[in-house]
Amino acid sequence: QVQLLESGGGLVQAGDSLRLSCSTSERTFRAYAMAWFRQAPGKLREFVAAVRWNRVGSLTADSVRGRFIISKDTSKNTVYLQMNSLKPEDTAVYYCAAVTVGPGNIPLSDFQYNSWGQGTQVTVSL
């Protein structure tokens, strides 16, 4: 498992933007993919976006496509989630996840990831 640390959450108004960051200090960090999930109160954790680490390729959930963008900086061992046009329904704890061995495609389920950050709260008010 890899230690992941998220940052960038906060309280914003609807329509605002936030950028989440997730990084690791592991010197020999090697991932197959990294992803963002979120969990709202009383709801299951859901997939938001994922990116292949050493190849081109990313996926974004339908609920955030066109508003959220996942990106990576492999030289900094960091993955980002740019969140634009935020809505109150985006309010959740956002988790960063990583998996070191992949199935050949981009994993979309949380059980496919073996390292998790502690989460960062994003709250969007009207």
PDB file of N, CA and C in Angstrom, residues 2-104:
ATOM      1  N   VAL A   2       0.289   2.323  -0.534  1.00  0.00           N
ATOM      2  CA  VAL A   2       1.000   3.581  -0.657  1.00  0.00           C
ATOM      3  C   VAL A   2       0.276   4.630   0.177  1.00  0.00           C
ATOM      4  N   GLN A   3       1.036   5.483   0.833  1.00  0.00           N
ATOM      5  CA  GLN A   3       0.420   6.586   1.588  1.00  0.00           C
ATOM      6  C   GLN A   3       0.049   7.709   0.638  1.00  0.00           C
ATOM      7  N   LEU A   4      -1.204   8.101   0.663  1.00  0.00           N
ATOM      8  CA  LEU A   4      -1.701   9.170  -0.185  1.00  0.00           C
ATOM      9  C   LEU A   4      -2.233  10.298   0.693  1.00  0.00           C
ATOM     10  N   LEU A   5      -2.010  11.524   0.257  1.00  0.00           N
ATOM     11  CA  LEU A   5      -2.451  12.675   1.025  1.00  0.00           C
ATOM     12  C   LEU A   5      -3.204  13.636   0.120  1.00  0.00           C
ATOM     13  N   GLU A   6      -4.490  13.864   0.445  1.00  0.00           N
ATOM     14  CA  GLU A   6      -5.301  14.792  -0.334  1.00  0.00           C
ATOM     15  C   GLU A   6      -5.263  16.179   0.284  1.00  0.00           C
ATOM     16  N   SER A   7      -5.500  17.166  -0.550  1.00  0.00           N
ATOM     17  CA  SER A   7      -5.635  18.535  -0.067  1.00  0.00           C
ATOM     18  C   SER A   7      -6.490  19.314  -1.050  1.00  0.00           C
ATOM     19  N   GLY A   8      -6.956  20.472  -0.619  1.00  0.00           N
ATOM     20  CA  GLY A   8      -7.674  21.357  -1.525  1.00  0.00           C
ATOM     21  C   GLY A   8      -9.169  21.455  -1.298  1.00  0.00           C
ATOM     22  N   GLY A   9      -9.707  20.657  -0.389  1.00  0.00           N
ATOM     23  CA  GLY A   9     -11.135  20.744  -0.129  1.00  0.00           C
ATOM     24  C   GLY A   9     -11.487  22.028   0.595  1.00  0.00           C
ATOM     25  N   GLY A  10     -12.798  22.260   0.723  1.00  0.00           N
ATOM     26  CA  GLY A  10     -13.235  23.447   1.430  1.00  0.00           C
ATOM     27  C   GLY A  10     -14.697  23.727   1.221  1.00  0.00           C
ATOM     28  N   LEU A  11     -15.113  24.893   1.691  1.00  0.00           N
ATOM     29  CA  LEU A  11     -16.494  25.345   1.558  1.00  0.00           C
ATOM     30  C   LEU A  11     -16.561  26.411   0.471  1.00  0.00           C
ATOM     31  N   VAL A  12     -17.383  26.145  -0.529  1.00  0.00           N
ATOM     32  CA  VAL A  12     -17.528  27.087  -1.633  1.00  0.00           C
ATOM     33  C   VAL A  12     -19.010  27.257  -1.952  1.00  0.00           C
ATOM     34  N   GLN A  13     -19.286  28.224  -2.803  1.00  0.00           N
ATOM     35  CA  GLN A  13     -20.662  28.444  -3.249  1.00  0.00           C
ATOM     36  C   GLN A  13     -20.904  27.763  -4.588  1.00  0.00           C
ATOM     37  N   ALA A  14     -22.148  27.495  -4.869  1.00  0.00           N
ATOM     38  CA  ALA A  14     -22.510  26.892  -6.151  1.00  0.00           C
ATOM     39  C   ALA A  14     -21.967  27.750  -7.288  1.00  0.00           C
ATOM     40  N   GLY A  15     -21.373  27.069  -8.266  1.00  0.00           N
ATOM     41  CA  GLY A  15     -20.784  27.757  -9.406  1.00  0.00           C
ATOM     42  C   GLY A  15     -19.289  28.007  -9.275  1.00  0.00           C
ATOM     43  N   ASP A  16     -18.783  27.868  -8.057  1.00  0.00           N
ATOM     44  CA  ASP A  16     -17.353  28.077  -7.827  1.00  0.00           C
ATOM     45  C   ASP A  16     -16.536  26.888  -8.310  1.00  0.00           C
ATOM     46  N   SER A  17     -15.228  27.033  -8.214  1.00  0.00           N
ATOM     47  CA  SER A  17     -14.292  25.973  -8.595  1.00  0.00           C
ATOM     48  C   SER A  17     -13.368  25.645  -7.429  1.00  0.00           C
ATOM     49  N   LEU A  18     -12.893  24.415  -7.432  1.00  0.00           N
ATOM     50  CA  LEU A  18     -11.887  23.950  -6.485  1.00  0.00           C
ATOM     51  C   LEU A  18     -10.951  23.005  -7.215  1.00  0.00           C
ATOM     52  N   ARG A  19      -9.725  22.927  -6.754  1.00  0.00           N
ATOM     53  CA  ARG A  19      -8.812  21.917  -7.277  1.00  0.00           C
ATOM     54  C   ARG A  19      -8.285  21.079  -6.125  1.00  0.00           C
ATOM     55  N   LEU A  20      -8.547  19.797  -6.219  1.00  0.00           N
ATOM     56  CA  LEU A  20      -8.031  18.852  -5.240  1.00  0.00           C
ATOM     57  C   LEU A  20      -6.698  18.291  -5.725  1.00  0.00           C
ATOM     58  N   SER A  21      -5.832  18.028  -4.775  1.00  0.00           N
ATOM     59  CA  SER A  21      -4.549  17.414  -5.081  1.00  0.00           C
ATOM     60  C   SER A  21      -4.375  16.168  -4.232  1.00  0.00           C
ATOM     61  N   CYS A  22      -3.663  15.215  -4.784  1.00  0.00           N
ATOM     62  CA  CYS A  22      -3.359  13.987  -4.057  1.00  0.00           C
ATOM     63  C   CYS A  22      -1.924  13.612  -4.392  1.00  0.00           C
ATOM     64  N   SER A  23      -1.112  13.463  -3.390  1.00  0.00           N
ATOM     65  CA  SER A  23       0.287  13.162  -3.644  1.00  0.00           C
ATOM     66  C   SER A  23       0.796  12.091  -2.695  1.00  0.00           C
ATOM     67  N   THR A  24       1.923  11.522  -3.071  1.00  0.00           N
ATOM     68  CA  THR A  24       2.599  10.558  -2.227  1.00  0.00           C
ATOM     69  C   THR A  24       4.065  10.918  -2.166  1.00  0.00           C
ATOM     70  N   SER A  25       4.653  10.627  -1.045  1.00  0.00           N
ATOM     71  CA  SER A  25       6.075  10.893  -0.870  1.00  0.00           C
ATOM     72  C   SER A  25       6.914   9.656  -1.147  1.00  0.00           C
ATOM     73  N   GLU A  26       6.249   8.588  -1.594  1.00  0.00           N
ATOM     74  CA  GLU A  26       6.970   7.362  -1.898  1.00  0.00           C
ATOM     75  C   GLU A  26       7.991   7.633  -2.983  1.00  0.00           C
ATOM     76  N   ARG A  27       9.236   7.268  -2.717  1.00  0.00           N
ATOM     77  CA  ARG A  27      10.289   7.528  -3.705  1.00  0.00           C
ATOM     78  C   ARG A  27      10.139   6.669  -4.939  1.00  0.00           C
ATOM     79  N   THR A  28       9.693   5.448  -4.732  1.00  0.00           N
ATOM     80  CA  THR A  28       9.598   4.516  -5.859  1.00  0.00           C
ATOM     81  C   THR A  28       8.136   4.270  -6.200  1.00  0.00           C
ATOM     82  N   PHE A  29       7.353   5.339  -6.195  1.00  0.00           N
ATOM     83  CA  PHE A  29       5.938   5.218  -6.452  1.00  0.00           C
ATOM     84  C   PHE A  29       5.688   4.733  -7.863  1.00  0.00           C
ATOM     85  N   ARG A  30       4.963   3.642  -7.968  1.00  0.00           N
ATOM     86  CA  ARG A  30       4.560   3.111  -9.262  1.00  0.00           C
ATOM     87  C   ARG A  30       3.094   2.738  -9.166  1.00  0.00           C
ATOM     88  N   ALA A  31       2.317   3.352  -9.981  1.00  0.00           N
ATOM     89  CA  ALA A  31       0.896   3.050  -9.963  1.00  0.00           C
ATOM     90  C   ALA A  31       0.439   2.617 -11.345  1.00  0.00           C
ATOM     91  N   TYR A  32      -0.595   1.819 -11.376  1.00  0.00           N
ATOM     92  CA  TYR A  32      -1.256   1.470 -12.632  1.00  0.00           C
ATOM     93  C   TYR A  32      -2.257   2.566 -12.974  1.00  0.00           C
ATOM     94  N   ALA A  33      -2.998   2.991 -11.952  1.00  0.00           N
ATOM     95  CA  ALA A  33      -3.990   4.047 -12.133  1.00  0.00           C
ATOM     96  C   ALA A  33      -4.220   4.752 -10.812  1.00  0.00           C
ATOM     97  N   MET A  34      -4.699   5.972 -10.901  1.00  0.00           N
ATOM     98  CA  MET A  34      -5.115   6.716  -9.715  1.00  0.00           C
ATOM     99  C   MET A  34      -6.499   7.273  -9.981  1.00  0.00           C
ATOM    100  N   ALA A  35      -7.247   7.430  -8.918  1.00  0.00           N
ATOM    101  CA  ALA A  35      -8.650   7.801  -9.085  1.00  0.00           C
ATOM    102  C   ALA A  35      -9.118   8.700  -7.960  1.00  0.00           C
ATOM    103  N   TRP A  36     -10.255   9.315  -8.208  1.00  0.00           N
ATOM    104  CA  TRP A  36     -10.978  10.067  -7.190  1.00  0.00           C
ATOM    105  C   TRP A  36     -12.351   9.418  -7.014  1.00  0.00           C
ATOM    106  N   PHE A  37     -12.705   9.205  -5.778  1.00  0.00           N
ATOM    107  CA  PHE A  37     -14.043   8.755  -5.404  1.00  0.00           C
ATOM    108  C   PHE A  37     -14.618   9.794  -4.441  1.00  0.00           C
ATOM    109  N   ARG A  38     -15.902   9.727  -4.231  1.00  0.00           N
ATOM    110  CA  ARG A  38     -16.515  10.617  -3.254  1.00  0.00           C
ATOM    111  C   ARG A  38     -17.632   9.896  -2.516  1.00  0.00           C
ATOM    112  N   GLN A  39     -17.886  10.340  -1.315  1.00  0.00           N
ATOM    113  CA  GLN A  39     -18.954   9.750  -0.517  1.00  0.00           C
ATOM    114  C   GLN A  39     -19.711  10.863   0.199  1.00  0.00           C
ATOM    115  N   ALA A  40     -20.972  10.971  -0.146  1.00  0.00           N
ATOM    116  CA  ALA A  40     -21.852  11.940   0.505  1.00  0.00           C
ATOM    117  C   ALA A  40     -22.507  11.277   1.712  1.00  0.00           C
ATOM    118  N   PRO A  41     -22.967  12.063   2.667  1.00  0.00           N
ATOM    119  CA  PRO A  41     -23.600  11.489   3.861  1.00  0.00           C
ATOM    120  C   PRO A  41     -24.765  10.583   3.505  1.00  0.00           C
ATOM    121  N   GLY A  42     -24.755   9.381   4.059  1.00  0.00           N
ATOM    122  CA  GLY A  42     -25.836   8.439   3.830  1.00  0.00           C
ATOM    123  C   GLY A  42     -25.808   7.748   2.486  1.00  0.00           C
ATOM    124  N   LYS A  43     -24.764   7.970   1.710  1.00  0.00           N
ATOM    125  CA  LYS A  43     -24.677   7.358   0.384  1.00  0.00           C
ATOM    126  C   LYS A  43     -23.433   6.498   0.273  1.00  0.00           C
ATOM    127  N   LEU A  44     -23.443   5.626  -0.717  1.00  0.00           N
ATOM    128  CA  LEU A  44     -22.282   4.795  -0.987  1.00  0.00           C
ATOM    129  C   LEU A  44     -21.185   5.622  -1.656  1.00  0.00           C
ATOM    130  N   ARG A  45     -19.977   5.139  -1.504  1.00  0.00           N
ATOM    131  CA  ARG A  45     -18.870   5.800  -2.182  1.00  0.00           C
ATOM    132  C   ARG A  45     -19.026   5.594  -3.684  1.00  0.00           C
ATOM    133  N   GLU A  46     -18.798   6.663  -4.448  1.00  0.00           N
ATOM    134  CA  GLU A  46     -18.983   6.568  -5.884  1.00  0.00           C
ATOM    135  C   GLU A  46     -17.736   7.043  -6.628  1.00  0.00           C
ATOM    136  N   PHE A  47     -17.568   6.461  -7.804  1.00  0.00           N
ATOM    137  CA  PHE A  47     -16.460   6.799  -8.682  1.00  0.00           C
ATOM    138  C   PHE A  47     -16.661   8.193  -9.256  1.00  0.00           C
ATOM    139  N   VAL A  48     -15.579   8.974  -9.313  1.00  0.00           N
ATOM    140  CA  VAL A  48     -15.629  10.307  -9.901  1.00  0.00           C
ATOM    141  C   VAL A  48     -14.786  10.357 -11.172  1.00  0.00           C
ATOM    142  N   ALA A  49     -13.527   9.977 -11.070  1.00  0.00           N
ATOM    143  CA  ALA A  49     -12.633  10.036 -12.222  1.00  0.00           C
ATOM    144  C   ALA A  49     -11.392   9.213 -11.942  1.00  0.00           C
ATOM    145  N   ALA A  50     -10.743   8.753 -13.008  1.00  0.00           N
ATOM    146  CA  ALA A  50      -9.518   7.989 -12.863  1.00  0.00           C
ATOM    147  C   ALA A  50      -8.612   8.245 -14.049  1.00  0.00           C
ATOM    148  N   VAL A  51      -7.327   8.017 -13.831  1.00  0.00           N
ATOM    149  CA  VAL A  51      -6.341   8.246 -14.886  1.00  0.00           C
ATOM    150  C   VAL A  51      -5.285   7.159 -14.838  1.00  0.00           C
ATOM    151  N   ARG A  52      -4.889   6.678 -15.982  1.00  0.00           N
ATOM    152  CA  ARG A  52      -3.770   5.756 -16.059  1.00  0.00           C
ATOM    153  C   ARG A  52      -2.507   6.517 -15.687  1.00  0.00           C
ATOM    154  N   TRP A  53      -1.599   5.854 -14.966  1.00  0.00           N
ATOM    155  CA  TRP A  53      -0.453   6.588 -14.439  1.00  0.00           C
ATOM    156  C   TRP A  53       0.668   6.732 -15.462  1.00  0.00           C
ATOM    157  N   ASN A  54       1.032   5.665 -16.122  1.00  0.00           N
ATOM    158  CA  ASN A  54       2.148   5.715 -17.064  1.00  0.00           C
ATOM    159  C   ASN A  54       1.714   5.608 -18.517  1.00  0.00           C
ATOM    160  N   ARG A  55       0.431   5.758 -18.734  1.00  0.00           N
ATOM    161  CA  ARG A  55      -0.083   5.764 -20.101  1.00  0.00           C
ATOM    162  C   ARG A  55      -1.129   6.848 -20.237  1.00  0.00           C
ATOM    163  N   VAL A  56      -1.492   7.122 -21.456  1.00  0.00           N
ATOM    164  CA  VAL A  56      -2.574   8.061 -21.709  1.00  0.00           C
ATOM    165  C   VAL A  56      -3.894   7.355 -21.479  1.00  0.00           C
ATOM    166  N   GLY A  57      -4.798   8.041 -20.843  1.00  0.00           N
ATOM    167  CA  GLY A  57      -6.123   7.464 -20.658  1.00  0.00           C
ATOM    168  C   GLY A  57      -6.736   7.925 -19.366  1.00  0.00           C
ATOM    169  N   SER A  58      -7.987   8.304 -19.421  1.00  0.00           N
ATOM    170  CA  SER A  58      -8.710   8.716 -18.233  1.00  0.00           C
ATOM    171  C   SER A  58     -10.199   8.485 -18.449  1.00  0.00           C
ATOM    172  N   LEU A  59     -10.910   8.426 -17.349  1.00  0.00           N
ATOM    173  CA  LEU A  59     -12.365   8.284 -17.384  1.00  0.00           C
ATOM    174  C   LEU A  59     -12.974   9.214 -16.359  1.00  0.00           C
ATOM    175  N   THR A  60     -14.157   9.704 -16.679  1.00  0.00           N
ATOM    176  CA  THR A  60     -14.877  10.592 -15.770  1.00  0.00           C
ATOM    177  C   THR A  60     -16.316  10.133 -15.667  1.00  0.00           C
ATOM    178  N   ALA A  61     -16.858  10.179 -14.483  1.00  0.00           N
ATOM    179  CA  ALA A  61     -18.242   9.756 -14.273  1.00  0.00           C
ATOM    180  C   ALA A  61     -19.202  10.688 -15.012  1.00  0.00           C
ATOM    181  N   ASP A  62     -20.311  10.133 -15.453  1.00  0.00           N
ATOM    182  CA  ASP A  62     -21.311  10.915 -16.183  1.00  0.00           C
ATOM    183  C   ASP A  62     -21.788  12.117 -15.367  1.00  0.00           C
ATOM    184  N   SER A  63     -21.885  11.932 -14.072  1.00  0.00           N
ATOM    185  CA  SER A  63     -22.430  12.984 -13.210  1.00  0.00           C
ATOM    186  C   SER A  63     -21.553  14.234 -13.143  1.00  0.00           C
ATOM    187  N   VAL A  64     -20.282  14.097 -13.494  1.00  0.00           N
ATOM    188  CA  VAL A  64     -19.374  15.249 -13.398  1.00  0.00           C
ATOM    189  C   VAL A  64     -18.688  15.574 -14.720  1.00  0.00           C
ATOM    190  N   ARG A  65     -18.960  14.783 -15.732  1.00  0.00           N
ATOM    191  CA  ARG A  65     -18.285  15.006 -17.022  1.00  0.00           C
ATOM    192  C   ARG A  65     -18.643  16.378 -17.557  1.00  0.00           C
ATOM    193  N   GLY A  66     -17.608  17.069 -18.042  1.00  0.00           N
ATOM    194  CA  GLY A  66     -17.815  18.425 -18.535  1.00  0.00           C
ATOM    195  C   GLY A  66     -17.586  19.477 -17.469  1.00  0.00           C
ATOM    196  N   ARG A  67     -17.558  19.041 -16.205  1.00  0.00           N
ATOM    197  CA  ARG A  67     -17.295  19.986 -15.113  1.00  0.00           C
ATOM    198  C   ARG A  67     -16.005  19.647 -14.357  1.00  0.00           C
ATOM    199  N   PHE A  68     -15.710  18.375 -14.223  1.00  0.00           N
ATOM    200  CA  PHE A  68     -14.528  17.925 -13.491  1.00  0.00           C
ATOM    201  C   PHE A  68     -13.486  17.398 -14.470  1.00  0.00           C
ATOM    202  N   ILE A  69     -12.236  17.683 -14.174  1.00  0.00           N
ATOM    203  CA  ILE A  69     -11.139  17.214 -15.007  1.00  0.00           C
ATOM    204  C   ILE A  69     -10.068  16.595 -14.118  1.00  0.00           C
ATOM    205  N   ILE A  70      -9.686  15.364 -14.433  1.00  0.00           N
ATOM    206  CA  ILE A  70      -8.603  14.719 -13.713  1.00  0.00           C
ATOM    207  C   ILE A  70      -7.320  14.881 -14.514  1.00  0.00           C
ATOM    208  N   SER A  71      -6.232  15.135 -13.807  1.00  0.00           N
ATOM    209  CA  SER A  71      -4.936  15.254 -14.466  1.00  0.00           C
ATOM    210  C   SER A  71      -3.859  14.734 -13.525  1.00  0.00           C
ATOM    211  N   LYS A  72      -2.670  14.601 -14.058  1.00  0.00           N
ATOM    212  CA  LYS A  72      -1.584  14.035 -13.268  1.00  0.00           C
ATOM    213  C   LYS A  72      -0.284  14.754 -13.575  1.00  0.00           C
ATOM    214  N   ASP A  73       0.615  14.704 -12.625  1.00  0.00           N
ATOM    215  CA  ASP A  73       1.978  15.145 -12.824  1.00  0.00           C
ATOM    216  C   ASP A  73       2.856  14.047 -12.247  1.00  0.00           C
ATOM    217  N   THR A  74       3.322  13.164 -13.119  1.00  0.00           N
ATOM    218  CA  THR A  74       4.078  12.015 -12.640  1.00  0.00           C
ATOM    219  C   THR A  74       5.416  12.420 -12.041  1.00  0.00           C
ATOM    220  N   SER A  75       5.955  13.562 -12.441  1.00  0.00           N
ATOM    221  CA  SER A  75       7.225  14.011 -11.877  1.00  0.00           C
ATOM    222  C   SER A  75       7.063  14.436 -10.416  1.00  0.00           C
ATOM    223  N   LYS A  76       5.827  14.778 -10.033  1.00  0.00           N
ATOM    224  CA  LYS A  76       5.536  15.174  -8.656  1.00  0.00           C
ATOM    225  C   LYS A  76       4.741  14.113  -7.905  1.00  0.00           C
ATOM    226  N   ASN A  77       4.501  12.980  -8.562  1.00  0.00           N
ATOM    227  CA  ASN A  77       3.688  11.923  -7.941  1.00  0.00           C
ATOM    228  C   ASN A  77       2.361  12.491  -7.432  1.00  0.00           C
ATOM    229  N   THR A  78       1.726  13.289  -8.265  1.00  0.00           N
ATOM    230  CA  THR A  78       0.516  13.988  -7.848  1.00  0.00           C
ATOM    231  C   THR A  78      -0.572  13.850  -8.902  1.00  0.00           C
ATOM    232  N   VAL A  79      -1.790  13.638  -8.422  1.00  0.00           N
ATOM    233  CA  VAL A  79      -2.956  13.640  -9.289  1.00  0.00           C
ATOM    234  C   VAL A  79      -3.869  14.761  -8.814  1.00  0.00           C
ATOM    235  N   TYR A  80      -4.541  15.395  -9.756  1.00  0.00           N
ATOM    236  CA  TYR A  80      -5.391  16.536  -9.461  1.00  0.00           C
ATOM    237  C   TYR A  80      -6.826  16.267  -9.908  1.00  0.00           C
ATOM    238  N   LEU A  81      -7.738  16.963  -9.263  1.00  0.00           N
ATOM    239  CA  LEU A  81      -9.126  16.962  -9.713  1.00  0.00           C
ATOM    240  C   LEU A  81      -9.584  18.415  -9.746  1.00  0.00           C
ATOM    241  N   GLN A  82      -9.692  18.941 -10.943  1.00  0.00           N
ATOM    242  CA  GLN A  82     -10.195  20.300 -11.125  1.00  0.00           C
ATOM    243  C   GLN A  82     -11.715  20.219 -11.188  1.00  0.00           C
ATOM    244  N   MET A  83     -12.360  20.900 -10.270  1.00  0.00           N
ATOM    245  CA  MET A  83     -13.818  20.847 -10.181  1.00  0.00           C
ATOM    246  C   MET A  83     -14.380  22.232 -10.476  1.00  0.00           C
ATOM    247  N   ASN A  84     -15.115  22.329 -11.551  1.00  0.00           N
ATOM    248  CA  ASN A  84     -15.703  23.595 -11.971  1.00  0.00           C
ATOM    249  C   ASN A  84     -17.221  23.522 -11.868  1.00  0.00           C
ATOM    250  N   SER A  85     -17.837  24.679 -11.847  1.00  0.00           N
ATOM    251  CA  SER A  85     -19.302  24.765 -11.806  1.00  0.00           C
ATOM    252  C   SER A  85     -19.867  23.850 -10.733  1.00  0.00           C
ATOM    253  N   LEU A  86     -19.334  23.955  -9.555  1.00  0.00           N
ATOM    254  CA  LEU A  86     -19.741  23.064  -8.474  1.00  0.00           C
ATOM    255  C   LEU A  86     -21.205  23.256  -8.107  1.00  0.00           C
ATOM    256  N   LYS A  87     -21.826  22.142  -7.744  1.00  0.00           N
ATOM    257  CA  LYS A  87     -23.232  22.120  -7.370  1.00  0.00           C
ATOM    258  C   LYS A  87     -23.361  21.604  -5.934  1.00  0.00           C
ATOM    259  N   PRO A  88     -24.444  21.931  -5.256  1.00  0.00           N
ATOM    260  CA  PRO A  88     -24.629  21.407  -3.898  1.00  0.00           C
ATOM    261  C   PRO A  88     -24.559  19.880  -3.842  1.00  0.00           C
ATOM    262  N   GLU A  89     -24.999  19.208  -4.893  1.00  0.00           N
ATOM    263  CA  GLU A  89     -24.954  17.745  -4.898  1.00  0.00           C
ATOM    264  C   GLU A  89     -23.545  17.190  -5.047  1.00  0.00           C
ATOM    265  N   ASP A  90     -22.565  18.052  -5.265  1.00  0.00           N
ATOM    266  CA  ASP A  90     -21.166  17.617  -5.275  1.00  0.00           C
ATOM    267  C   ASP A  90     -20.590  17.549  -3.862  1.00  0.00           C
ATOM    268  N   THR A  91     -21.358  18.005  -2.888  1.00  0.00           N
ATOM    269  CA  THR A  91     -20.903  17.964  -1.502  1.00  0.00           C
ATOM    270  C   THR A  91     -20.640  16.537  -1.064  1.00  0.00           C
ATOM    271  N   ALA A  92     -19.427  16.284  -0.604  1.00  0.00           N
ATOM    272  CA  ALA A  92     -19.027  14.930  -0.219  1.00  0.00           C
ATOM    273  C   ALA A  92     -17.606  14.968   0.337  1.00  0.00           C
ATOM    274  N   VAL A  93     -17.200  13.853   0.899  1.00  0.00           N
ATOM    275  CA  VAL A  93     -15.780  13.652   1.197  1.00  0.00           C
ATOM    276  C   VAL A  93     -15.171  13.021  -0.054  1.00  0.00           C
ATOM    277  N   TYR A  94     -14.114  13.619  -0.527  1.00  0.00           N
ATOM    278  CA  TYR A  94     -13.449  13.151  -1.737  1.00  0.00           C
ATOM    279  C   TYR A  94     -12.196  12.380  -1.342  1.00  0.00           C
ATOM    280  N   TYR A  95     -12.077  11.186  -1.910  1.00  0.00           N
ATOM    281  CA  TYR A  95     -10.961  10.303  -1.603  1.00  0.00           C
ATOM    282  C   TYR A  95     -10.114  10.059  -2.841  1.00  0.00           C
ATOM    283  N   CYS A  96      -8.832  10.059  -2.630  1.00  0.00           N
ATOM    284  CA  CYS A  96      -7.885   9.675  -3.658  1.00  0.00           C
ATOM    285  C   CYS A  96      -7.543   8.204  -3.479  1.00  0.00           C
ATOM    286  N   ALA A  97      -7.354   7.496  -4.580  1.00  0.00           N
ATOM    287  CA  ALA A  97      -7.042   6.076  -4.508  1.00  0.00           C
ATOM    288  C   ALA A  97      -6.023   5.723  -5.574  1.00  0.00           C
ATOM    289  N   ALA A  98      -5.279   4.661  -5.301  1.00  0.00           N
ATOM    290  CA  ALA A  98      -4.280   4.192  -6.258  1.00  0.00           C
ATOM    291  C   ALA A  98      -4.294   2.673  -6.305  1.00  0.00           C
ATOM    292  N   VAL A  99      -3.942   2.160  -7.445  1.00  0.00           N
ATOM    293  CA  VAL A  99      -3.791   0.721  -7.598  1.00  0.00           C
ATOM    294  C   VAL A  99      -2.498   0.488  -8.362  1.00  0.00           C
ATOM    295  N   THR A 100      -1.756  -0.530  -7.920  1.00  0.00           N
ATOM    296  CA  THR A 100      -0.437  -0.759  -8.508  1.00  0.00           C
ATOM    297  C   THR A 100      -0.448  -1.757  -9.646  1.00  0.00           C
ATOM    298  N   VAL A 101      -1.448  -2.604  -9.684  1.00  0.00           N
ATOM    299  CA  VAL A 101      -1.556  -3.587 -10.757  1.00  0.00           C
ATOM    300  C   VAL A 101      -2.962  -3.500 -11.311  1.00  0.00           C
ATOM    301  N   GLY A 102      -3.084  -3.413 -12.613  1.00  0.00           N
ATOM    302  CA  GLY A 102      -4.392  -3.202 -13.194  1.00  0.00           C
ATOM    303  C   GLY A 102      -4.883  -4.338 -14.055  1.00  0.00           C
ATOM    304  N   PRO A 103      -6.179  -4.288 -14.390  1.00  0.00           N
ATOM    305  CA  PRO A 103      -6.818  -5.353 -15.158  1.00  0.00           C
ATOM    306  C   PRO A 103      -6.705  -5.179 -16.667  1.00  0.00           C
ATOM    307  N   GLY A 104      -6.057  -4.123 -17.115  1.00  0.00           N
ATOM    308  CA  GLY A 104      -5.969  -3.876 -18.544  1.00  0.00           C
ATOM    309  C   GLY A 104      -6.791  -2.685 -18.978  1.00  0.00           C
TER     310      GLY A 104
END
